[in-house]
Coordinates of C-alpha atoms in Angstrom, one line a residue:
M366 CA -0.1 0.0 -0.1
T367 CA 1.6 3.2 -1.0
S368 CA 0.8 6.5 0.6
E369 CA 0.3 9.0 -2.4
Q370 CA 0.0 12.5 -1.5
P371 CA -2.0 14.9 -3.8
G372 CA 0.3 17.2 -5.9
R373 CA 3.3 15.1 -5.7
V374 CA 5.0 13.7 -8.9
R375 CA 5.9 9.9 -8.8
F376 CA 8.8 9.2 -10.9
L377 CA 9.4 5.8 -12.4
T378 CA 12.5 4.1 -13.2
V379 CA 13.2 2.9 -17.0
A380 CA 12.6 -0.7 -15.9
E381 CA 9.2 0.2 -14.4
V382 CA 8.2 2.1 -17.5
A383 CA 9.2 -0.8 -19.6
E384 CA 7.2 -3.2 -17.4
V385 CA 4.1 -1.1 -17.8
M386 CA 4.6 -0.6 -21.4
R387 CA 5.7 -4.3 -21.9
V388 CA 8.7 -3.3 -24.1
S389 CA 12.5 -3.6 -23.4
K390 CA 14.4 -1.1 -21.4
M391 CA 16.3 -0.2 -24.6
T392 CA 13.0 0.7 -26.5
V393 CA 12.3 3.1 -23.4
Y394 CA 15.8 4.7 -23.7
R395 CA 15.0 5.2 -27.3
L396 CA 11.9 7.1 -26.6
L397 CA 13.9 9.3 -23.8
H398 CA 16.8 10.2 -26.2
S399 CA 14.5 11.0 -29.0
G400 CA 12.5 13.4 -26.8
E401 CA 9.2 11.6 -27.3
M402 CA 8.9 10.8 -23.7
P403 CA 10.0 13.4 -21.0
A404 CA 12.4 12.4 -18.5
V405 CA 14.5 13.8 -15.7
R406 CA 18.2 12.9 -15.2
V407 CA 19.4 12.0 -11.6
G408 CA 23.1 11.3 -11.9
R409 CA 23.2 8.9 -14.7
S410 CA 19.8 7.4 -14.5
F411 CA 16.5 8.6 -15.9
R412 CA 13.3 9.1 -14.1
V413 CA 10.0 9.4 -16.0
P414 CA 7.1 11.2 -14.5
Q415 CA 4.0 9.1 -13.9
D416 CA 2.1 11.8 -15.8
A417 CA 4.4 11.8 -18.7
L418 CA 3.9 7.9 -19.2
D419 CA 0.1 8.4 -18.9
H420 CA 0.2 11.2 -21.5
Y421 CA 2.5 9.2 -23.8
L422 CA 0.2 6.0 -23.6
A423 CA -3.1 8.1 -24.0
T424 CA -1.8 9.9 -27.1
A425 CA -0.3 7.1 -28.8
R426 CA -1.9 5.7 -31.9
L427 CA -1.7 3.0 -34.2
D428 CA -0.4 3.8 -37.8
L429 CA -1.2 1.3 -40.3
V430 CA 1.9 0.9 -42.7
A431 CA 0.4 1.1 -46.3
D432 CA 2.2 -1.4 -48.7
D433 CA 1.4 -2.5 -52.1
E434 CA -1.4 -5.2 -52.2
D435 CA 0.3 -8.2 -50.6
E436 CA -1.0 -11.7 -50.7
A437 CA 0.1 -12.0 -47.0
G438 CA -2.7 -9.9 -45.7
P439 CA -2.6 -6.7 -43.7
R440 CA 0.6 -5.7 -42.3
A441 CA 1.5 -5.0 -38.7
G442 CA 1.1 -1.4 -37.6
R443 CA 3.7 0.7 -35.7
L444 CA 2.8 2.5 -32.6
S445 CA 3.4 6.2 -32.7
S446 CA 2.9 9.3 -30.8

């Protein structure tokens, strides 16, 4: 049980963000380095505000890749913000 106080920002580690998003830590690092997801540096580590993760996930959408007609059927999309 956590004692969350109103108005306080909760920061997540890269590993926690990766777990929530079900991606690798490297994918999270790519998002941070590209600026797609904001973060704070603490020494040599990154911390991601919970609000930033929530906003990223809420605004992410699926862009379908349009290819020439292919007998294999629809292609997998890529998640982008």
